JSON list of C-alpha atoms in Angstrom, two decimals:
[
{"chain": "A", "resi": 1, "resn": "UNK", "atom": "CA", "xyz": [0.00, 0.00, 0.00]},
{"chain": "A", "resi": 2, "resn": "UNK", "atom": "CA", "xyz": [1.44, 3.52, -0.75]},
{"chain": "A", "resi": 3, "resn": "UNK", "atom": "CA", "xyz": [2.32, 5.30, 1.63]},
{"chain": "A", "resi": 4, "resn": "UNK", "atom": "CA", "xyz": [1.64, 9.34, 1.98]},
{"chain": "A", "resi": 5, "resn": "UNK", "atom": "CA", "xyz": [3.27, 11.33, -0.92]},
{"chain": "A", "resi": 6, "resn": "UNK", "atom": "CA", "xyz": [4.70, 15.18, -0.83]},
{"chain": "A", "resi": 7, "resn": "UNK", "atom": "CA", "xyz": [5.91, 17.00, -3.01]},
{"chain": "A", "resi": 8, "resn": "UNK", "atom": "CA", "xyz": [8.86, 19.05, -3.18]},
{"chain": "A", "resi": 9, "resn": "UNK", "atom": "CA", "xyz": [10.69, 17.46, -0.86]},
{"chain": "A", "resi": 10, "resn": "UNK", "atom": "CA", "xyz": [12.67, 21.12, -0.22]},
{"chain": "A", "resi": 11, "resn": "UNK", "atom": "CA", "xyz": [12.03, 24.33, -1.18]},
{"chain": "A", "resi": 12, "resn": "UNK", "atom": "CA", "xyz": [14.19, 27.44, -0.71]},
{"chain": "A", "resi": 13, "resn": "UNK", "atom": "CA", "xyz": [12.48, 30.26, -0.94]},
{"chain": "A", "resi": 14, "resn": "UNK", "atom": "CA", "xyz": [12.82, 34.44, -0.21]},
{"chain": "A", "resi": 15, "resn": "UNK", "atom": "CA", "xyz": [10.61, 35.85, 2.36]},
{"chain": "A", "resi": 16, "resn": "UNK", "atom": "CA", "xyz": [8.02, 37.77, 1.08]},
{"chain": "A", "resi": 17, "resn": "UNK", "atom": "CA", "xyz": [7.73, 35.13, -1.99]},
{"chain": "A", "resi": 18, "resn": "UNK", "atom": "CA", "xyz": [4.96, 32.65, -2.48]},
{"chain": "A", "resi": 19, "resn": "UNK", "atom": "CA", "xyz": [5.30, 28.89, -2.13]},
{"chain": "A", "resi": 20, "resn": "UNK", "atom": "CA", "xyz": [2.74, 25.54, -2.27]},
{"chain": "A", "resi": 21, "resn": "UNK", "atom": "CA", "xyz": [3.24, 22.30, -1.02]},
{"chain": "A", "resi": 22, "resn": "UNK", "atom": "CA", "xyz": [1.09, 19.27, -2.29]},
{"chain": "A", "resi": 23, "resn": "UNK", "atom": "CA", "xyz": [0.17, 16.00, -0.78]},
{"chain": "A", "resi": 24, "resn": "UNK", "atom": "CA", "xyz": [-1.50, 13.01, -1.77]},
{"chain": "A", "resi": 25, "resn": "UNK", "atom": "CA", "xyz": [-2.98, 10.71, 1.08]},
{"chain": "A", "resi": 26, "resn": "UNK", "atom": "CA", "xyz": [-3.03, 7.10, 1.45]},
{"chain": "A", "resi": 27, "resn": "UNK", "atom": "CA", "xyz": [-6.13, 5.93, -1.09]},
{"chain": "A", "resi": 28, "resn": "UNK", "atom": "CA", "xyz": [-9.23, 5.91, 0.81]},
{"chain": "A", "resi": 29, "resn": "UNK", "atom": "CA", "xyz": [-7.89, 8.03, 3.59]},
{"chain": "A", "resi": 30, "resn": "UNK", "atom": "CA", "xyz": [-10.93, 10.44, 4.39]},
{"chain": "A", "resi": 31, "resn": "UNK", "atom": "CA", "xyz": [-9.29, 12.65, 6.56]},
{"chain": "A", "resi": 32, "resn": "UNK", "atom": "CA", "xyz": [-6.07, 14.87, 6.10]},
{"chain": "A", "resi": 33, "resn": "UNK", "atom": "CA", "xyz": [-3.98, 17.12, 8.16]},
{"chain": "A", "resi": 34, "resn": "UNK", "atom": "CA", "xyz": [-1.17, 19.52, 8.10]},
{"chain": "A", "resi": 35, "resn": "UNK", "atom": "CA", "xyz": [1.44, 20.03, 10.42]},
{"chain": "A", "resi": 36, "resn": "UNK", "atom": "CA", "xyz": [4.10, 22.27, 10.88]},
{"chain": "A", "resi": 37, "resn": "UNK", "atom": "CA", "xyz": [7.30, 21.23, 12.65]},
{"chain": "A", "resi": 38, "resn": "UNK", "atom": "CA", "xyz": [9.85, 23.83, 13.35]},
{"chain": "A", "resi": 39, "resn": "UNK", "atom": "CA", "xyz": [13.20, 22.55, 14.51]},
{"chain": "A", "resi": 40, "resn": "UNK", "atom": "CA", "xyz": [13.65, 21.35, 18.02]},
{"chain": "A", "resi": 41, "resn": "UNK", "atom": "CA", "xyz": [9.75, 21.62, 18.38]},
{"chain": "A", "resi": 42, "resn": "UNK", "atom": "CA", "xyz": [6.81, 18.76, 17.85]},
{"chain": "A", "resi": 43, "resn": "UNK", "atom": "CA", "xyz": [4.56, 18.99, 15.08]},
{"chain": "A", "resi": 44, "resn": "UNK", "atom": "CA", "xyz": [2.16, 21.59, 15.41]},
{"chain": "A", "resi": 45, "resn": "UNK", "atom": "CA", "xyz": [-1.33, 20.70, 13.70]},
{"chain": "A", "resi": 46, "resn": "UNK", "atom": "CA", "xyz": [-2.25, 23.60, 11.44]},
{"chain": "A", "resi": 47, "resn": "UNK", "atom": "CA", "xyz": [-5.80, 22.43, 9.86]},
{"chain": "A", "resi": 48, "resn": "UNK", "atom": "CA", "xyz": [-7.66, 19.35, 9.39]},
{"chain": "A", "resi": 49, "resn": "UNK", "atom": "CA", "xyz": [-9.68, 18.18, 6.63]},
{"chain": "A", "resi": 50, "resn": "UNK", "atom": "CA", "xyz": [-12.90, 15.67, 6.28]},
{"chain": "A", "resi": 51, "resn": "UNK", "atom": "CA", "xyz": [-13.26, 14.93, 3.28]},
{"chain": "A", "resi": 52, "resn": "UNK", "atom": "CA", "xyz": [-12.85, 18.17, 1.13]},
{"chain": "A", "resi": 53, "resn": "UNK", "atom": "CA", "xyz": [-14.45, 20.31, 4.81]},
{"chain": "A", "resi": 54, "resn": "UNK", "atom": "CA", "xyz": [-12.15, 22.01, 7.41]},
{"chain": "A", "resi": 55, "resn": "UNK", "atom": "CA", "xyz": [-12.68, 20.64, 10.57]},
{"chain": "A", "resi": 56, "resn": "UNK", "atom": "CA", "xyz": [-9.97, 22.67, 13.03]},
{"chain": "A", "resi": 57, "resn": "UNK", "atom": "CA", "xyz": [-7.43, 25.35, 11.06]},
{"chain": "A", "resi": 58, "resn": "UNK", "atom": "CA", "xyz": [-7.78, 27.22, 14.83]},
{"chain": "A", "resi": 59, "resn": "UNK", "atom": "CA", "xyz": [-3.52, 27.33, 14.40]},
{"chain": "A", "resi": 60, "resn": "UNK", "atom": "CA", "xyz": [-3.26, 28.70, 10.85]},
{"chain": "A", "resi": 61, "resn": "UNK", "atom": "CA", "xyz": [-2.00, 31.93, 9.87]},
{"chain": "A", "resi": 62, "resn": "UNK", "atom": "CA", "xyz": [-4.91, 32.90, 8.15]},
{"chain": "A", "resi": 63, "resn": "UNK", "atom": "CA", "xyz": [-3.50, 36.28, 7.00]},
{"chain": "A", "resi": 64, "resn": "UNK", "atom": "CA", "xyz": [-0.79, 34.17, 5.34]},
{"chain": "A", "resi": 65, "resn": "UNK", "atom": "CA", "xyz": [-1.24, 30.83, 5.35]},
{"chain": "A", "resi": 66, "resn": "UNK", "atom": "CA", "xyz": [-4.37, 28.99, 3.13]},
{"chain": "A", "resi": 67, "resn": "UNK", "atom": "CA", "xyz": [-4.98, 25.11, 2.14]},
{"chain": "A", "resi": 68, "resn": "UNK", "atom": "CA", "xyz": [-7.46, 23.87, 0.34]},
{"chain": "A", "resi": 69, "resn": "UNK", "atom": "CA", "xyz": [-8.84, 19.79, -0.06]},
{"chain": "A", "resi": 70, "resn": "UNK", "atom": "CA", "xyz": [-10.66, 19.55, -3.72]},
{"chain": "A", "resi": 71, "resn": "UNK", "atom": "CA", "xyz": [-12.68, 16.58, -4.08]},
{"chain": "A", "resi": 72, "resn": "UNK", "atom": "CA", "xyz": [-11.39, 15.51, -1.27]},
{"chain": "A", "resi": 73, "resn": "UNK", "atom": "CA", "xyz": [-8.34, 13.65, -1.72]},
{"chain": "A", "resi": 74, "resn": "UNK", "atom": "CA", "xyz": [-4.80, 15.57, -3.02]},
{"chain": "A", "resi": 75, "resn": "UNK", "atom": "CA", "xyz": [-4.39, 18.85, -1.09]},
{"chain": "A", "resi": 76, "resn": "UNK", "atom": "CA", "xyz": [-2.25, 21.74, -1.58]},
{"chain": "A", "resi": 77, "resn": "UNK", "atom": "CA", "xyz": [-0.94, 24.26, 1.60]},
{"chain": "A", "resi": 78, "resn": "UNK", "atom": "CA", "xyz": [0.20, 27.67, 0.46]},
{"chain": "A", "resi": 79, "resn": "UNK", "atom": "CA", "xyz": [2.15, 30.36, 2.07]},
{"chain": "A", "resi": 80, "resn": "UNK", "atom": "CA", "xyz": [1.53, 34.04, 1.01]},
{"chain": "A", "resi": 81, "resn": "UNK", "atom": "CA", "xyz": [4.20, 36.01, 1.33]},
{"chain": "A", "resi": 82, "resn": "UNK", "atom": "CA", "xyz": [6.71, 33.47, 3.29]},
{"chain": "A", "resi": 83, "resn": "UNK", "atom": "CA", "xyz": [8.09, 35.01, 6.16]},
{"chain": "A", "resi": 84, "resn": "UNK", "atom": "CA", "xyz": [11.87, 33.95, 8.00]},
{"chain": "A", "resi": 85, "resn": "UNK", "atom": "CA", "xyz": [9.65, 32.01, 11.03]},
{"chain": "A", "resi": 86, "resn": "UNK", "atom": "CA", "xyz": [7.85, 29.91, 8.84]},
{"chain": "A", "resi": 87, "resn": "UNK", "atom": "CA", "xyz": [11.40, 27.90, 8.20]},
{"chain": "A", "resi": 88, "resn": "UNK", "atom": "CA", "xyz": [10.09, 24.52, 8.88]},
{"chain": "A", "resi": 89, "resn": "UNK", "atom": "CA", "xyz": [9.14, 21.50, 8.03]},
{"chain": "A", "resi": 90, "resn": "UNK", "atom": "CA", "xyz": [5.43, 20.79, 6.81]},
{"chain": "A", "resi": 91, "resn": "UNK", "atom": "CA", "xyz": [4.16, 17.25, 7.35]},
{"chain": "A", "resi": 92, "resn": "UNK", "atom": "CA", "xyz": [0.96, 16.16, 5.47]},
{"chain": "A", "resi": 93, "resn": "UNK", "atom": "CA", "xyz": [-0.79, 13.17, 7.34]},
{"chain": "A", "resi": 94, "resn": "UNK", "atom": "CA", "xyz": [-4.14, 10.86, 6.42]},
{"chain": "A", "resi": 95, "resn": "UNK", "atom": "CA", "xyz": [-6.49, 8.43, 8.14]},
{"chain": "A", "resi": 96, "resn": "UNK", "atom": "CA", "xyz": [-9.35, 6.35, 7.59]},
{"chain": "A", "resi": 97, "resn": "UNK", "atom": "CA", "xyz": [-11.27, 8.69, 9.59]},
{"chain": "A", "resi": 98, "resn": "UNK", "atom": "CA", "xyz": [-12.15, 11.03, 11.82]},
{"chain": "A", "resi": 99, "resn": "UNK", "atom": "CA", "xyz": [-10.82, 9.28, 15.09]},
{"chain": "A", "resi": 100, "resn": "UNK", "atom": "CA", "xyz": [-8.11, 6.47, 13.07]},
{"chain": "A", "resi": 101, "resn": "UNK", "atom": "CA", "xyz": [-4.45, 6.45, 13.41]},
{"chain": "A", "resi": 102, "resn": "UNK", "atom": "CA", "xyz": [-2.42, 9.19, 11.42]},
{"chain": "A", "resi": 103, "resn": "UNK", "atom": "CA", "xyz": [-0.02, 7.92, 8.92]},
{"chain": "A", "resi": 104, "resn": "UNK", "atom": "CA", "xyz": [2.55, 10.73, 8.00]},
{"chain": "A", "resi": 105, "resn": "UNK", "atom": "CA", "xyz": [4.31, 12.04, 5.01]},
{"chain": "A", "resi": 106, "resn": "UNK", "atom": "CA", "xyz": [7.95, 12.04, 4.75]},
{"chain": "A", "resi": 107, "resn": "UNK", "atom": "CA", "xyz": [7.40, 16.00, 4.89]},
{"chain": "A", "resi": 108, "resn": "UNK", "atom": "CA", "xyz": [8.28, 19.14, 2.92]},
{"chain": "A", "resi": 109, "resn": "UNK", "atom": "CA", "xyz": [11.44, 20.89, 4.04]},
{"chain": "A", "resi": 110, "resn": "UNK", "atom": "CA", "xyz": [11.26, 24.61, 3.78]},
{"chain": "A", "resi": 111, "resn": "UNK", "atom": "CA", "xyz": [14.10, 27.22, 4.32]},
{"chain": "A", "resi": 112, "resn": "UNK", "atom": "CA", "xyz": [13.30, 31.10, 4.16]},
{"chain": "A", "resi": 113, "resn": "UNK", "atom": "CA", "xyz": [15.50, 33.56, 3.53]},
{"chain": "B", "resi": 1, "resn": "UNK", "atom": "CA", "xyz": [-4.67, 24.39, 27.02]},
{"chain": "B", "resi": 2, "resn": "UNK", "atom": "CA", "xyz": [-2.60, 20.88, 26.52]},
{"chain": "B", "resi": 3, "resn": "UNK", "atom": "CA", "xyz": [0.66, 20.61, 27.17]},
{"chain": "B", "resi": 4, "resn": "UNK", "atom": "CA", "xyz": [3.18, 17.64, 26.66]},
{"chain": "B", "resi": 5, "resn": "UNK", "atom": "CA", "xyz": [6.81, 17.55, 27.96]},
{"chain": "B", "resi": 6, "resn": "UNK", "atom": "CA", "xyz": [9.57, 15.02, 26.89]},
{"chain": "B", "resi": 7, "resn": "UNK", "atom": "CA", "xyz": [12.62, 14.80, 29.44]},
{"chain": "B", "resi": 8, "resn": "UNK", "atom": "CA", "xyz": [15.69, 13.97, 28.19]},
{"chain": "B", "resi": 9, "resn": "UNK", "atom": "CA", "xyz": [16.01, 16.09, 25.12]},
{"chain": "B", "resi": 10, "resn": "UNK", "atom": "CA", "xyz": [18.98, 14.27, 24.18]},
{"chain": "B", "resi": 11, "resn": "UNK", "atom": "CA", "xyz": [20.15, 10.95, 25.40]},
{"chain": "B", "resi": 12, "resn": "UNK", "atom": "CA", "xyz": [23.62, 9.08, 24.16]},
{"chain": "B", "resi": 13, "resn": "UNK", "atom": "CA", "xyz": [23.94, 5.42, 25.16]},
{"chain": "B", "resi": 14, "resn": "UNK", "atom": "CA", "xyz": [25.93, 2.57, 24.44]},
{"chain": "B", "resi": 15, "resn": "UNK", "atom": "CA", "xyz": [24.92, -0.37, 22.78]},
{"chain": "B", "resi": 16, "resn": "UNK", "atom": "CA", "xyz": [23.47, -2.74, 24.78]},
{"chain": "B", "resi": 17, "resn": "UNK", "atom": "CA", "xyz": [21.83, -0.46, 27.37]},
{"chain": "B", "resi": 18, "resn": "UNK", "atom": "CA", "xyz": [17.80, -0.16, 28.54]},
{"chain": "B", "resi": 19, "resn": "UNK", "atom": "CA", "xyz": [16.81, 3.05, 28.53]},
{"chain": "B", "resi": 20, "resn": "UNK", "atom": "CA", "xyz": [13.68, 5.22, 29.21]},
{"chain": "B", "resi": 21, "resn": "UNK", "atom": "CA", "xyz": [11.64, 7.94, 27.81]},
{"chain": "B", "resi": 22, "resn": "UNK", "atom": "CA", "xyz": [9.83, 10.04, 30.06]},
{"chain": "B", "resi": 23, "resn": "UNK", "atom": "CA", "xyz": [6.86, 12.17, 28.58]},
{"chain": "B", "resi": 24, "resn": "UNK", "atom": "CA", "xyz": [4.31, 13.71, 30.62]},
{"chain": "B", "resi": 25, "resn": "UNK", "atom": "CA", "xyz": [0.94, 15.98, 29.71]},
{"chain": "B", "resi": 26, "resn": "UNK", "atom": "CA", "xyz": [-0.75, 18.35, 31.55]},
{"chain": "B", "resi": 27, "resn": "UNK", "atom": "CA", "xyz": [-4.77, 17.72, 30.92]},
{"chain": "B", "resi": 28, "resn": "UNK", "atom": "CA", "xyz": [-4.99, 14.02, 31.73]},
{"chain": "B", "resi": 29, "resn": "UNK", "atom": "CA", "xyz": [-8.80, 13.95, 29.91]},
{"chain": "B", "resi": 30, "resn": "UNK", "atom": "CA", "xyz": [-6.89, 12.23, 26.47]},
{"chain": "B", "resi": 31, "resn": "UNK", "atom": "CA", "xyz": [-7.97, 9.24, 24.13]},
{"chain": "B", "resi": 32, "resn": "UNK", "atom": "CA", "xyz": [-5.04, 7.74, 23.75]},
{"chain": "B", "resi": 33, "resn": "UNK", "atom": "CA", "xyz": [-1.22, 8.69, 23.98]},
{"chain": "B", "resi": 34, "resn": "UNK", "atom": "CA", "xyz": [0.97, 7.65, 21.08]},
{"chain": "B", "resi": 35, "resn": "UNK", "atom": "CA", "xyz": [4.97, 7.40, 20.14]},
{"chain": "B", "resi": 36, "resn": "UNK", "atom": "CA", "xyz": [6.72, 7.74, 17.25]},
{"chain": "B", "resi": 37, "resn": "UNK", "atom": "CA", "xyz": [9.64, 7.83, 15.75]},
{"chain": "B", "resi": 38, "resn": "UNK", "atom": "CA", "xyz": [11.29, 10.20, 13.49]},
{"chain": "B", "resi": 39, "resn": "UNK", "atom": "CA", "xyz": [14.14, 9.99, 11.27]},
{"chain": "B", "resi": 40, "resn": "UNK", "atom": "CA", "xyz": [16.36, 12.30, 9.98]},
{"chain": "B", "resi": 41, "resn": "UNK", "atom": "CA", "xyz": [14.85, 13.72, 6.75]},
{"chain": "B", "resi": 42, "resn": "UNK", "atom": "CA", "xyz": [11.82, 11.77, 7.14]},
{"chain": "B", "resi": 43, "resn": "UNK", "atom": "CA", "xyz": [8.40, 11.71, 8.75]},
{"chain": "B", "resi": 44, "resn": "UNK", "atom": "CA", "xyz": [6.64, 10.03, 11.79]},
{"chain": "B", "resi": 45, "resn": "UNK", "atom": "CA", "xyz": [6.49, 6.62, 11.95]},
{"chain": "B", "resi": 46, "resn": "UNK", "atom": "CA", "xyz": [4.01, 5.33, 14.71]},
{"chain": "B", "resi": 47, "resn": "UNK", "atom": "CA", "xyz": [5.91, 2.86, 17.18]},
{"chain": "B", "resi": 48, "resn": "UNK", "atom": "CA", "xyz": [3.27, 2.23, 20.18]},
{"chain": "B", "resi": 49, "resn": "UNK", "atom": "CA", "xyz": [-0.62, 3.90, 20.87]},
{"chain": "B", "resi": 50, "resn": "UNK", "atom": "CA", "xyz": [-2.27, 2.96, 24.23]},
{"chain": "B", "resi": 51, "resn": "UNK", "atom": "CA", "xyz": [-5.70, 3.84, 24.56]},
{"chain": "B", "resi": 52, "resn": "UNK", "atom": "CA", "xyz": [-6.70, 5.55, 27.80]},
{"chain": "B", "resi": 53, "resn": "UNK", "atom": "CA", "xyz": [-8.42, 2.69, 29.49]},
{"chain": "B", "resi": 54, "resn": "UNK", "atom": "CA", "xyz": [-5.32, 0.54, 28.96]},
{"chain": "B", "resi": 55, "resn": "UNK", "atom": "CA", "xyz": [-1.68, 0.64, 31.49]},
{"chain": "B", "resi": 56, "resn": "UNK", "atom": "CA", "xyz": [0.25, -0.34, 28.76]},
{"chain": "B", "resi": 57, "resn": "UNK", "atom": "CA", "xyz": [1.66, -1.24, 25.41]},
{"chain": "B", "resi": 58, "resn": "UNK", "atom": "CA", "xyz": [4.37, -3.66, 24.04]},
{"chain": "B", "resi": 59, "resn": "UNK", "atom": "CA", "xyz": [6.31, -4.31, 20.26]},
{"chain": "B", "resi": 60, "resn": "UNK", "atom": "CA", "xyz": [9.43, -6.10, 20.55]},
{"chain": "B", "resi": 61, "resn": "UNK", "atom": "CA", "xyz": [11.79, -4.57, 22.50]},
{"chain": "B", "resi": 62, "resn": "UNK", "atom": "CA", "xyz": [9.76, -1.39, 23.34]},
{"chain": "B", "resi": 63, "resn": "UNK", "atom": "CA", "xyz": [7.27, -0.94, 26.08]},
{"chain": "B", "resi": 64, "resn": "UNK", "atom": "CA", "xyz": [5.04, 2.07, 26.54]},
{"chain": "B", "resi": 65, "resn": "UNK", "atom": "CA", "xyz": [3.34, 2.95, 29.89]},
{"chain": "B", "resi": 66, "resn": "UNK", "atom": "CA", "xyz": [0.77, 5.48, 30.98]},
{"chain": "B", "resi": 67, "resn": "UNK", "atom": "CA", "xyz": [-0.45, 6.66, 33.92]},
{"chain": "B", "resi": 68, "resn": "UNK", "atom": "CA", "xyz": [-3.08, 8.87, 33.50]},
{"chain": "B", "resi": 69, "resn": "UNK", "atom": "CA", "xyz": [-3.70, 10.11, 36.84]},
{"chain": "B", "resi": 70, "resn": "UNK", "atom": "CA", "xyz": [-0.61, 11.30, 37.41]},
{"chain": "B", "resi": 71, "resn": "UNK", "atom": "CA", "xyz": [-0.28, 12.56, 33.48]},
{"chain": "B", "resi": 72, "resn": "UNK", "atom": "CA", "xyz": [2.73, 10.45, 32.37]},
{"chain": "B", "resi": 73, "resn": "UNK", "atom": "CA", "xyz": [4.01, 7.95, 29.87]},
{"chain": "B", "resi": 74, "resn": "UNK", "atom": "CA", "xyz": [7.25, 6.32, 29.57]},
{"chain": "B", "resi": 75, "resn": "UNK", "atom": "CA", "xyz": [8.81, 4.56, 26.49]},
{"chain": "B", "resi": 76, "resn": "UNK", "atom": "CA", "xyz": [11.07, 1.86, 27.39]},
{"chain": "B", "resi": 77, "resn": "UNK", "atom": "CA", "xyz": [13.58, 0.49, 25.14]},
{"chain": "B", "resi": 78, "resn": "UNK", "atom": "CA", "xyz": [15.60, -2.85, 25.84]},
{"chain": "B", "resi": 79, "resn": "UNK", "atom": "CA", "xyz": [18.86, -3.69, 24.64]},
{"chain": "B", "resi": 80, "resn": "UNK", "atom": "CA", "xyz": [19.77, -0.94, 22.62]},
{"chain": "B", "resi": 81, "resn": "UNK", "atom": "CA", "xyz": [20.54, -0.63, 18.79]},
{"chain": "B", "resi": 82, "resn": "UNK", "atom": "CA", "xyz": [22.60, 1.69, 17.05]},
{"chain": "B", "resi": 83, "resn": "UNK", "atom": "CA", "xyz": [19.35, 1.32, 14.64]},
{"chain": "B", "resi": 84, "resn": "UNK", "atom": "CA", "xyz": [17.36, 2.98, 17.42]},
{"chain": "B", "resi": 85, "resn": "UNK", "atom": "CA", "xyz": [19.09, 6.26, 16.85]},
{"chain": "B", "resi": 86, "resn": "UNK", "atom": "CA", "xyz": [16.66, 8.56, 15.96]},
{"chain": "B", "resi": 87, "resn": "UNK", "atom": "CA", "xyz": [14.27, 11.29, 17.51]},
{"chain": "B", "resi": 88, "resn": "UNK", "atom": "CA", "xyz": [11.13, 9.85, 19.98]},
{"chain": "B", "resi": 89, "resn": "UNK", "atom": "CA", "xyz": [8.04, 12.06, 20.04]},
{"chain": "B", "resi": 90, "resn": "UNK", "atom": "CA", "xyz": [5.02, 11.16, 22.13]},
{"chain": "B", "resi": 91, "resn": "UNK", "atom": "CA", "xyz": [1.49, 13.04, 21.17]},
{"chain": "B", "resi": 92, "resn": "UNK", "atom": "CA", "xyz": [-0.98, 12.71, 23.19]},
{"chain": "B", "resi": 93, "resn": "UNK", "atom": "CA", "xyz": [-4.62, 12.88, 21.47]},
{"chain": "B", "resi": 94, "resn": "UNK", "atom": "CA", "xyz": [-8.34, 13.91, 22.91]},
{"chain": "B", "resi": 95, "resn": "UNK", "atom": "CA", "xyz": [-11.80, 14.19, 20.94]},
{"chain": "B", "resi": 96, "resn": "UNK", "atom": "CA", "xyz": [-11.78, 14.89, 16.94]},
{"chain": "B", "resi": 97, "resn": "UNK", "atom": "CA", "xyz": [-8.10, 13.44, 16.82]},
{"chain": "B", "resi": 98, "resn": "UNK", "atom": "CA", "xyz": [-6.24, 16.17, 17.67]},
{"chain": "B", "resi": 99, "resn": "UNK", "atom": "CA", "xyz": [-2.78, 15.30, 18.91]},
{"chain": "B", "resi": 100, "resn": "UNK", "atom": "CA", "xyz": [-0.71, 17.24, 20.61]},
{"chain": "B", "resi": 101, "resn": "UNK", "atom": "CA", "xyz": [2.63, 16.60, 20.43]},
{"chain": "B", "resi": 102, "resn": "UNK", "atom": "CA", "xyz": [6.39, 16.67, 23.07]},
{"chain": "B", "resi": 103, "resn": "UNK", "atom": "CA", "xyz": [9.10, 18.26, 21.69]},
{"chain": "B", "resi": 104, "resn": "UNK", "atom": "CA", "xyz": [11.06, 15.13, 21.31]},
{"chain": "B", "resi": 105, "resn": "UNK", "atom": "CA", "xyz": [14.00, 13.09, 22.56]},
{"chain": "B", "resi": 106, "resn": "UNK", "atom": "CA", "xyz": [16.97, 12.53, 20.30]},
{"chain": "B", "resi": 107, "resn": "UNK", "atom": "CA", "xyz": [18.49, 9.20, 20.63]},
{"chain": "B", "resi": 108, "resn": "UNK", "atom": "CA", "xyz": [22.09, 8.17, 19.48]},
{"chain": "B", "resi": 109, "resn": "UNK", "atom": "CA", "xyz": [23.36, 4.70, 20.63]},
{"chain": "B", "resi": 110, "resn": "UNK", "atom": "CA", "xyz": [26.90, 4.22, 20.24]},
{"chain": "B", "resi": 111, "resn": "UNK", "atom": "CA", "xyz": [28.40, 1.17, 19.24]}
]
């Protein structure tokens, strides 16, 4: 069974420039989250998806930060403009459902500068 | 607001030795408390999950404990791997599968 895919892997990036990270969950997976790991720290869960709904995004940036679920499988987080803090590492992960065990991407490194 | 702390942040070892991971919460009302695992350059791998009704959990040579009441889990690892190196987080989850997660220990066992 595949496991959950990212894509890019890194990403260097200027502050004040755009970026998007995509994931794809494990097949079947109905519900999807994004975390955001800074170094040294835990992940931090920034929004959680049902299907294509939000269910809790009470930890995301709004002003900078959007994701979006279509048709409720791939889903694509996107950081507008980037700022120095959000150097991190962004972590998509799926499960079956709403109360199921998280499986985890191998993550999206980012580096602001 | 919940709030999980892992003690050691770091921990070096030589081969061979038992070892434990202390994690402990602050809002013992949770679902379940889980550990991972994370690798260098790589995501979270789930090792052990004990539900809330249960005292503890057991895979091989690792062991996971919790003690709700007094808002604690420890992870403990027999005989010692150099393959064990790697970074230990424990989350612990409540309603709607939110988990909250430690900051991590960081493992290295020397050979």
């Amino acid at each position: 069974e595949a496991g959950v895919a990212q894509s890019p892997r890194y990403k260097i990036i200027e502050k004040r420039q755009s970026v998007a990270f995509w994931c794809n969950p494990i097949s079947g997976h109905a519900t999807l989250y994004w975390y955001q790991q800074i170094l040294g720290q835990g992940p931090k869960l920034l929004i959680q998806f049902q299907n294509n709904g939000v269910v809790d995004d009470s930890q995301l940036p709004k002003d900078r930060f959007s994701a979006e679920r279509l048709k409720g499988v791939d889903s694509t987080l996107k950081i507008q403009p980037a700022k120095l803090e959000d150097s991190a590492v962004y972590l998509c992960a799926s499960s079956l459902g709403y109360q199921e065990t998280q499986y985890f991407g191998p993550g999206t490194r980012l580096l602001v500068l | 607001k919940q709030e999980v702390t892992q003690i050691p942040a770091a921990l070096s070892v030589p081969e061979g030795e038992n070892l434990v991971l202390n994690c402990s919460f602050t809002d013992s009302a949770i679902y379940n408390l889980q550990w991972f695992r994370q690798d260098p350059g790589k995501g979270l791998t789930s090792l052990l999950l004990i539900q809330s009704s249960q005292r503890e959990q057991t895979s091989g040579r690792l062991n996971a404990s919790l003690d709700k009441s007094s808002g604690r889990s420890t992870l403990y690892i027999a005989a010692s791997q150099p393959g064990d190196s790697a970074t230990y987080l424990c989350a612990a989850r409540r309603g709607g599968n939110k988990l909250t997660f430690g900051t991590g220990t960081q493992l290295k066992v020397e050979l």
